[in-house]
Amino acid sequence: MKELEIDTKCFNLKYTLECGQCFRWKKVEDYYIGVIKDRVVKLKQVENKLYVSSNREEDLEQEIRKYLDLDKDYEVIENRIIDVDEYVKKALKNTSGLRHLNQDFFETIISYIISANNNIPRISKSVNEISKRYGTQVEFENEKYYLFPTPKQLKDVTIEQYRECGVGFRDKYIYDTVKKINSNEVNLEDIQNMDTKELRSLLLTLMGIGPKVADCILLFSCGRQEVFPVDVWVERVMKKLYFNDENVSKKKILEYADKNFGSDAGIIQQHLFYNIRENLI
DNA sequence: TGCCAGGCCTTCC
DNA sequence: GGAAGGCATGGC
């Protein structure tokens, strides 16, 4: 198929895909290859041009724009947050163009349940293994890829089988969550219409989802950029920058973010997270 | 060998 | 309602 060409501004593919918000992209030479919902996608950025190819052409540009959040004006957002303080300014200069993805809701729920007390390479490995075992196989450029399974495809998977995918003690959480979704005990429809607070409390009723995981799901698959997930890295960077390396509670950190970062807290969070992990700040 | 990883659940006060 | 302990697994 022919390659699609999309003009972008204030967009950096590398930062967006490598900042730790997603787990299924693989870098091959100067391309990134991954699965978005029901298709395999190959992406490459050269300056402000994004080149896209896929095994499916139908609605491709629309899906890519949605997934990469290309229709939101990040120039406006970045111009707004650059004056928050000197640390945010520095972080933003290092990683300008980092965007929040709109990932599949169900996939993000399961991926972030796996993320608890885990590390990124191992999370990726588990998510890929679940896809390989239970997702639909598709082909692209003579290679096999696997879509992330739907709740129905996971209907009969046992706790032991999840364990075999390397998820460790989180096996029962995934099992329970999938069961609740399949039995409609928790209805994931109409999430777009729910306000953040309501959606958050719904997520918190699921096994394996606590405050941090819920906020990651809201930020990386529901476009709620006001939430501020605090993990060990964010705790570390916040203490370093704003609390003189003192041992403050997570509650204090959240209060600081809410007061000083406001409705852009999630955007700032991701820049700080990436900067501290890459040792840039 | 021991510690850590995008924390959460359970138990106990 | 808050604190402490346990938890699978692999990399360093």
mmCIF file of C-alpha atoms (C1' of nucleotides) in Angstrom:
data_model
loop_
_atom_site.group_PDB
_atom_site.id
_atom_site.type_symbol
_atom_site.label_atom_id
_atom_site.label_comp_id
_atom_site.label_asym_id
_atom_site.label_seq_id
_atom_site.Cartn_x
_atom_site.Cartn_y
_atom_site.Cartn_z
ATOM 1 C CA MET A 1 0.000 0.000 0.000
ATOM 2 C CA LYS A 2 1.040 3.582 -0.362
ATOM 3 C CA GLU A 3 2.499 5.517 2.506
ATOM 4 C CA LEU A 4 0.353 8.166 4.101
ATOM 5 C CA GLU A 5 1.905 11.541 4.809
ATOM 6 C CA ILE A 6 0.640 13.752 7.634
ATOM 7 C CA ASP A 7 1.795 17.276 8.446
ATOM 8 C CA THR A 8 2.305 17.882 12.145
ATOM 9 C CA LYS A 9 3.391 20.664 14.463
ATOM 10 C CA CYS A 10 4.511 20.531 18.058
ATOM 11 C CA PHE A 11 4.799 16.760 17.777
ATOM 12 C CA ASN A 12 7.652 14.394 18.575
ATOM 13 C CA LEU A 13 7.063 10.737 17.785
ATOM 14 C CA LYS A 14 10.015 9.422 19.762
ATOM 15 C CA TYR A 15 9.070 11.204 22.986
ATOM 16 C CA THR A 16 5.434 10.263 22.547
ATOM 17 C CA LEU A 17 6.092 6.545 22.073
ATOM 18 C CA GLU A 18 9.105 6.174 24.366
ATOM 19 C CA CYS A 19 7.915 8.125 27.414
ATOM 20 C CA GLY A 20 6.455 5.036 29.070
ATOM 21 C CA GLN A 21 2.732 5.562 28.463
ATOM 22 C CA CYS A 22 2.439 2.663 25.978
ATOM 23 C CA PHE A 23 3.938 -0.802 25.904
ATOM 24 C CA ARG A 24 3.582 -2.295 22.446
ATOM 25 C CA TRP A 25 5.788 -0.253 20.105
ATOM 26 C CA LYS A 26 8.971 -1.645 18.701
ATOM 27 C CA LYS A 27 11.669 0.435 17.071
ATOM 28 C CA VAL A 28 12.990 -1.043 13.850
ATOM 29 C CA GLU A 29 15.643 1.043 12.130
ATOM 30 C CA ASP A 30 14.042 4.494 11.819
ATOM 31 C CA TYR A 31 10.456 3.226 12.129
ATOM 32 C CA TYR A 32 8.182 2.364 15.002
ATOM 33 C CA ILE A 33 5.942 -0.655 14.486
ATOM 34 C CA GLY A 34 2.978 -1.387 16.696
ATOM 35 C CA VAL A 35 -0.664 -2.314 16.929
ATOM 36 C CA ILE A 36 -3.442 0.248 17.236
ATOM 37 C CA LYS A 37 -6.758 -1.413 17.965
ATOM 38 C CA ASP A 38 -7.423 -3.609 14.910
ATOM 39 C CA ARG A 39 -4.433 -2.793 12.714
ATOM 40 C CA VAL A 40 -0.666 -2.918 12.487
ATOM 41 C CA VAL A 41 0.896 0.484 11.975
ATOM 42 C CA LYS A 42 4.344 1.589 10.927
ATOM 43 C CA LEU A 43 5.313 5.174 11.795
ATOM 44 C CA LYS A 44 8.240 7.364 10.921
ATOM 45 C CA GLN A 45 8.840 11.029 11.550
ATOM 46 C CA VAL A 46 11.112 13.271 9.492
ATOM 47 C CA GLU A 47 11.030 16.826 10.802
ATOM 48 C CA ASN A 48 7.355 17.814 10.806
ATOM 49 C CA LYS A 49 6.218 15.047 8.469
ATOM 50 C CA LEU A 50 4.753 11.841 9.800
ATOM 51 C CA TYR A 51 4.810 8.834 7.452
ATOM 52 C CA VAL A 52 2.289 6.091 8.078
ATOM 53 C CA SER A 53 1.694 2.669 6.573
ATOM 54 C CA SER A 54 -0.575 -0.127 7.705
ATOM 55 C CA ASN A 55 -2.183 -3.417 6.750
ATOM 56 C CA ARG A 56 -5.518 -1.558 6.692
ATOM 57 C CA GLU A 57 -6.111 1.693 4.833
ATOM 58 C CA GLU A 58 -9.684 2.263 5.934
ATOM 59 C CA ASP A 59 -9.961 5.371 8.139
ATOM 60 C CA LEU A 60 -6.230 5.159 8.713
ATOM 61 C CA GLU A 61 -5.489 8.862 8.929
ATOM 62 C CA GLN A 62 -8.447 9.454 11.207
ATOM 63 C CA GLU A 63 -7.360 6.663 13.574
ATOM 64 C CA ILE A 64 -3.765 7.868 13.638
ATOM 65 C CA ARG A 65 -4.784 11.453 14.323
ATOM 66 C CA LYS A 66 -6.960 10.291 17.175
ATOM 67 C CA TYR A 67 -4.394 7.906 18.656
ATOM 68 C CA LEU A 68 -1.546 10.432 18.551
ATOM 69 C CA ASP A 69 -3.812 13.293 19.649
ATOM 70 C CA LEU A 70 -2.835 15.257 16.545
ATOM 71 C CA ASP A 71 -6.010 17.311 16.431
ATOM 72 C CA LYS A 72 -5.285 19.003 19.749
ATOM 73 C CA ASP A 73 -3.204 22.178 19.636
ATOM 74 C CA TYR A 74 -0.226 21.370 21.853
ATOM 75 C CA GLU A 75 1.436 24.656 20.941
ATOM 76 C CA VAL A 76 -1.262 26.408 22.935
ATOM 77 C CA ILE A 77 -0.853 23.966 25.826
ATOM 78 C CA GLU A 78 2.939 24.227 25.869
ATOM 79 C CA ASN A 79 2.853 28.015 25.681
ATOM 80 C CA ARG A 80 0.513 27.964 28.645
ATOM 81 C CA ILE A 81 2.596 25.701 30.883
ATOM 82 C CA ILE A 82 6.039 27.030 30.022
ATOM 83 C CA ASP A 83 5.595 29.847 32.514
ATOM 84 C CA VAL A 84 4.541 27.636 35.421
ATOM 85 C CA ASP A 85 8.080 27.637 36.833
ATOM 86 C CA GLU A 86 11.724 27.177 35.814
ATOM 87 C CA TYR A 87 11.719 23.392 36.242
ATOM 88 C CA VAL A 88 8.690 22.920 34.051
ATOM 89 C CA LYS A 89 10.244 25.240 31.488
ATOM 90 C CA LYS A 90 13.441 23.194 31.456
ATOM 91 C CA ALA A 91 11.597 19.864 31.202
ATOM 92 C CA LEU A 92 9.397 21.190 28.444
ATOM 93 C CA LYS A 93 12.361 22.395 26.425
ATOM 94 C CA ASN A 94 13.897 18.921 26.673
ATOM 95 C CA THR A 95 10.818 17.006 25.577
ATOM 96 C CA SER A 96 8.626 19.399 23.615
ATOM 97 C CA GLY A 97 6.184 17.604 21.350
ATOM 98 C CA LEU A 98 5.422 14.790 23.787
ATOM 99 C CA ARG A 99 1.724 14.024 23.442
ATOM 100 C CA HIS A 100 -0.760 11.983 25.402
ATOM 101 C CA LEU A 101 -2.039 9.044 23.421
ATOM 102 C CA ASN A 102 -5.670 8.019 23.162
ATOM 103 C CA GLN A 103 -5.118 4.311 23.644
ATOM 104 C CA ASP A 104 -7.736 1.611 23.691
ATOM 105 C CA PHE A 105 -9.582 1.700 27.000
ATOM 106 C CA PHE A 106 -9.657 -2.020 27.758
ATOM 107 C CA GLU A 107 -6.047 -2.590 26.708
ATOM 108 C CA THR A 108 -4.944 0.304 28.902
ATOM 109 C CA ILE A 109 -6.862 -1.028 31.893
ATOM 110 C CA ILE A 110 -5.171 -4.428 31.675
ATOM 111 C CA SER A 111 -1.736 -2.995 30.861
ATOM 112 C CA TYR A 112 -1.761 -0.698 33.872
ATOM 113 C CA ILE A 113 -3.006 -3.409 36.220
ATOM 114 C CA ILE A 114 0.135 -5.248 35.123
ATOM 115 C CA SER A 115 2.232 -2.138 35.705
ATOM 116 C CA ALA A 116 1.813 -2.151 39.499
ATOM 117 C CA ASN A 117 5.173 -2.663 41.223
ATOM 118 C CA ASN A 118 6.660 -3.720 37.903
ATOM 119 C CA ASN A 119 9.109 -2.372 35.333
ATOM 120 C CA ILE A 120 8.452 -1.263 31.780
ATOM 121 C CA PRO A 121 10.281 -4.040 29.857
ATOM 122 C CA ARG A 122 8.470 -6.689 31.865
ATOM 123 C CA ILE A 123 5.103 -4.973 31.427
ATOM 124 C CA SER A 124 5.678 -4.959 27.651
ATOM 125 C CA LYS A 125 6.623 -8.611 27.701
ATOM 126 C CA SER A 126 3.444 -9.600 29.536
ATOM 127 C CA VAL A 127 1.142 -7.467 27.368
ATOM 128 C CA ASN A 128 2.713 -8.935 24.229
ATOM 129 C CA GLU A 129 2.388 -12.459 25.570
ATOM 130 C CA ILE A 130 -1.317 -11.989 26.373
ATOM 131 C CA SER A 131 -1.846 -10.619 22.842
ATOM 132 C CA LYS A 132 0.038 -13.484 21.247
ATOM 133 C CA ARG A 133 -1.905 -16.117 23.140
ATOM 134 C CA TYR A 134 -5.392 -14.686 23.021
ATOM 135 C CA GLY A 135 -5.520 -11.866 20.441
ATOM 136 C CA THR A 136 -6.338 -12.032 16.743
ATOM 137 C CA GLN A 137 -3.404 -12.648 14.455
ATOM 138 C CA VAL A 138 -2.838 -10.238 11.570
ATOM 139 C CA GLU A 139 -0.148 -10.054 8.926
ATOM 140 C CA PHE A 140 1.806 -7.083 7.713
ATOM 141 C CA GLU A 141 4.789 -7.116 5.371
ATOM 142 C CA ASN A 142 5.108 -10.895 5.779
ATOM 143 C CA GLU A 143 5.301 -10.710 9.558
ATOM 144 C CA LYS A 144 2.761 -11.880 12.109
ATOM 145 C CA TYR A 145 1.318 -9.480 14.674
ATOM 146 C CA TYR A 146 -1.330 -9.880 17.354
ATOM 147 C CA LEU A 147 -4.114 -7.499 18.304
ATOM 148 C CA PHE A 148 -4.770 -6.973 21.992
ATOM 149 C CA PRO A 149 -7.603 -9.383 22.870
ATOM 150 C CA THR A 150 -11.145 -8.188 23.483
ATOM 151 C CA PRO A 151 -12.876 -8.932 26.814
ATOM 152 C CA LYS A 152 -14.789 -11.718 25.039
ATOM 153 C CA GLN A 153 -11.585 -13.318 23.805
ATOM 154 C CA LEU A 154 -10.386 -13.461 27.406
ATOM 155 C CA LYS A 155 -13.661 -14.861 28.702
ATOM 156 C CA ASP A 156 -12.395 -18.375 29.456
ATOM 157 C CA VAL A 157 -8.813 -17.594 30.413
ATOM 158 C CA THR A 158 -7.924 -18.884 33.873
ATOM 159 C CA ILE A 159 -5.849 -17.293 36.621
ATOM 160 C CA GLU A 160 -3.128 -19.868 35.970
ATOM 161 C CA GLN A 161 -3.044 -18.984 32.266
ATOM 162 C CA TYR A 162 -2.536 -15.314 33.080
ATOM 163 C CA ARG A 163 0.256 -16.355 35.392
ATOM 164 C CA GLU A 164 1.893 -18.133 32.469
ATOM 165 C CA CYS A 165 2.017 -14.775 30.672
ATOM 166 C CA GLY A 166 4.403 -13.522 33.349
ATOM 167 C CA VAL A 167 2.061 -11.178 35.186
ATOM 168 C CA GLY A 168 2.912 -12.630 38.609
ATOM 169 C CA PHE A 169 0.600 -11.880 41.520
ATOM 170 C CA ARG A 170 -1.541 -9.621 39.301
ATOM 171 C CA ASP A 171 -3.062 -12.725 37.653
ATOM 172 C CA LYS A 172 -6.145 -12.703 39.887
ATOM 173 C CA TYR A 173 -6.669 -8.967 39.420
ATOM 174 C CA ILE A 174 -6.824 -9.361 35.640
ATOM 175 C CA TYR A 175 -9.088 -12.385 35.956
ATOM 176 C CA ASP A 176 -11.486 -10.564 38.244
ATOM 177 C CA THR A 177 -11.539 -7.383 36.150
ATOM 178 C CA VAL A 178 -12.184 -9.258 32.899
ATOM 179 C CA LYS A 179 -14.980 -11.169 34.614
ATOM 180 C CA LYS A 180 -16.629 -7.997 35.887
ATOM 181 C CA ILE A 181 -16.481 -6.419 32.446
ATOM 182 C CA ASN A 182 -17.825 -9.486 30.658
ATOM 183 C CA SER A 183 -20.706 -9.925 33.078
ATOM 184 C CA ASN A 184 -21.605 -6.235 32.685
ATOM 185 C CA GLU A 185 -21.170 -5.784 36.411
ATOM 186 C CA VAL A 186 -19.031 -2.870 35.306
ATOM 187 C CA ASN A 187 -20.150 -1.159 32.134
ATOM 188 C CA LEU A 188 -17.369 0.514 30.197
ATOM 189 C CA GLU A 189 -19.687 2.067 27.622
ATOM 190 C CA ASP A 190 -20.307 5.789 27.421
ATOM 191 C CA ILE A 191 -17.074 6.683 29.167
ATOM 192 C CA GLN A 192 -16.782 9.787 27.003
ATOM 193 C CA ASN A 193 -19.872 11.224 28.654
ATOM 194 C CA MET A 194 -18.751 10.633 32.216
ATOM 195 C CA ASP A 195 -16.952 13.327 34.136
ATOM 196 C CA THR A 196 -13.497 12.514 35.415
ATOM 197 C CA LYS A 197 -14.502 12.017 39.025
ATOM 198 C CA GLU A 198 -17.287 9.622 38.114
ATOM 199 C CA LEU A 199 -15.093 7.642 35.711
ATOM 200 C CA ARG A 200 -12.344 7.468 38.306
ATOM 201 C CA SER A 201 -14.633 5.971 40.943
ATOM 202 C CA LEU A 202 -15.866 3.446 38.408
ATOM 203 C CA LEU A 203 -12.277 2.365 37.669
ATOM 204 C CA LEU A 204 -11.494 2.124 41.377
ATOM 205 C CA THR A 205 -14.135 -0.585 41.773
ATOM 206 C CA LEU A 206 -12.012 -2.898 39.611
ATOM 207 C CA MET A 207 -9.495 -5.300 41.168
ATOM 208 C CA GLY A 208 -5.903 -4.146 40.862
ATOM 209 C CA ILE A 209 -6.835 -0.546 40.139
ATOM 210 C CA GLY A 210 -5.870 1.943 42.823
ATOM 211 C CA PRO A 211 -5.460 5.720 42.622
ATOM 212 C CA LYS A 212 -2.275 5.725 40.547
ATOM 213 C CA VAL A 213 -3.356 3.111 38.021
ATOM 214 C CA ALA A 214 -6.748 4.801 37.647
ATOM 215 C CA ASP A 215 -5.069 8.124 36.891
ATOM 216 C CA CYS A 216 -2.808 6.522 34.271
ATOM 217 C CA ILE A 217 -5.829 5.031 32.538
ATOM 218 C CA LEU A 218 -7.625 8.387 32.612
ATOM 219 C CA LEU A 219 -4.573 10.154 31.232
ATOM 220 C CA PHE A 220 -3.416 7.691 28.581
ATOM 221 C CA SER A 221 -6.703 6.456 27.184
ATOM 222 C CA CYS A 222 -9.421 8.934 28.148
ATOM 223 C CA GLY A 223 -7.825 12.293 27.436
ATOM 224 C CA ARG A 224 -8.208 13.546 31.016
ATOM 225 C CA GLN A 225 -5.144 15.749 31.168
ATOM 226 C CA GLU A 226 -5.900 17.193 34.592
ATOM 227 C CA VAL A 227 -5.048 14.006 36.521
ATOM 228 C CA PHE A 228 -1.613 13.589 38.067
ATOM 229 C CA PRO A 229 -0.465 9.969 38.539
ATOM 230 C CA VAL A 230 2.162 9.714 41.281
ATOM 231 C CA ASP A 231 4.452 6.713 40.976
ATOM 232 C CA VAL A 232 7.929 6.227 42.439
ATOM 233 C CA TRP A 233 9.531 8.308 39.684
ATOM 234 C CA VAL A 234 7.126 11.233 39.936
ATOM 235 C CA GLU A 235 7.467 11.115 43.713
ATOM 236 C CA ARG A 236 11.224 11.251 43.293
ATOM 237 C CA VAL A 237 11.245 14.167 40.846
ATOM 238 C CA MET A 238 8.663 16.162 42.817
ATOM 239 C CA LYS A 239 10.601 15.761 46.072
ATOM 240 C CA LYS A 240 13.799 16.728 44.336
ATOM 241 C CA LEU A 241 12.430 19.824 42.622
ATOM 242 C CA TYR A 242 9.808 21.166 45.005
ATOM 243 C CA PHE A 243 10.399 19.698 48.461
ATOM 244 C CA ASN A 244 14.150 19.974 48.918
ATOM 245 C CA ASP A 245 14.470 16.159 48.870
ATOM 246 C CA GLU A 246 12.413 15.916 52.044
ATOM 247 C CA ASN A 247 10.260 12.908 52.735
ATOM 248 C CA VAL A 248 6.763 14.269 52.075
ATOM 249 C CA SER A 249 3.544 12.284 51.674
ATOM 250 C CA LYS A 250 1.914 11.495 48.374
ATOM 251 C CA LYS A 251 -1.004 13.621 49.518
ATOM 252 C CA LYS A 252 1.238 16.699 49.813
ATOM 253 C CA ILE A 253 2.595 16.065 46.323
ATOM 254 C CA LEU A 254 -0.914 15.833 44.896
ATOM 255 C CA GLU A 255 -1.927 19.035 46.663
ATOM 256 C CA TYR A 256 1.105 20.827 45.243
ATOM 257 C CA ALA A 257 0.345 19.614 41.714
ATOM 258 C CA ASP A 258 -3.290 20.552 41.944
ATOM 259 C CA LYS A 259 -2.526 24.027 43.249
ATOM 260 C CA ASN A 260 0.377 24.860 40.929
ATOM 261 C CA PHE A 261 -0.211 22.820 37.780
ATOM 262 C CA GLY A 262 -4.011 22.961 37.688
ATOM 263 C CA SER A 263 -5.831 21.517 34.711
ATOM 264 C CA ASP A 264 -2.556 20.834 32.840
ATOM 265 C CA ALA A 265 -1.146 18.673 35.642
ATOM 266 C CA GLY A 266 -1.153 15.490 33.565
ATOM 267 C CA ILE A 267 0.820 17.058 30.732
ATOM 268 C CA ILE A 268 3.410 18.400 33.159
ATOM 269 C CA GLN A 269 3.526 15.056 34.960
ATOM 270 C CA GLN A 270 4.517 13.208 31.813
ATOM 271 C CA HIS A 271 7.288 15.662 30.951
ATOM 272 C CA LEU A 272 8.686 15.440 34.494
ATOM 273 C CA PHE A 273 8.428 11.632 34.450
ATOM 274 C CA TYR A 274 10.298 11.340 31.166
ATOM 275 C CA ASN A 275 12.896 13.919 32.181
ATOM 276 C CA ILE A 276 13.761 12.242 35.479
ATOM 277 C CA ARG A 277 13.898 8.780 33.925
ATOM 278 C CA GLU A 278 16.209 9.969 31.155
ATOM 279 C CA ASN A 279 18.262 11.916 33.674
ATOM 280 C CA LEU A 280 17.550 15.204 31.921
ATOM 281 C CA ILE A 281 16.489 17.185 34.959
ATOM 282 C "C1'" DT B 1 22.783 -11.585 47.423
ATOM 283 C "C1'" DG B 2 19.696 -8.013 48.005
ATOM 284 C "C1'" DC B 3 17.205 -4.268 45.991
ATOM 285 C "C1'" DC B 4 14.098 -2.295 42.793
ATOM 286 C "C1'" DA B 5 10.262 -1.867 39.455
ATOM 287 C "C1'" DG B 6 4.692 3.591 36.457
ATOM 288 C "C1'" DG B 7 1.198 -0.102 43.620
ATOM 289 C "C1'" DC B 8 -2.509 -2.648 45.320
ATOM 290 C "C1'" DC B 9 -4.802 -5.640 48.642
ATOM 291 C "C1'" DT B 10 -5.332 -7.287 53.175
ATOM 292 C "C1'" DT B 11 -4.839 -7.021 57.886
ATOM 293 C "C1'" DC B 12 -4.485 -4.633 61.856
ATOM 294 C "C1'" DC B 13 -4.904 -0.748 64.836
ATOM 295 C "C1'" DG C 1 -8.473 6.381 58.062
ATOM 296 C "C1'" DG C 2 -3.792 5.384 58.135
ATOM 297 C "C1'" DA C 3 0.374 2.258 58.666
ATOM 298 C "C1'" DA C 4 2.676 -2.029 57.790
ATOM 299 C "C1'" DG C 5 3.507 -6.355 55.346
ATOM 300 C "C1'" DG C 6 3.159 -9.408 51.429
ATOM 301 C "C1'" DC C 7 3.366 -10.106 46.759
ATOM 302 C "C1'" DA C 8 5.788 -12.720 41.314
ATOM 303 C "C1'" DT C 9 9.488 -12.105 38.574
ATOM 304 C "C1'" DG C 10 13.630 -10.628 36.157
ATOM 305 C "C1'" DG C 11 17.491 -7.332 35.785
ATOM 306 C "C1'" DC C 12 21.249 -5.221 37.921
#
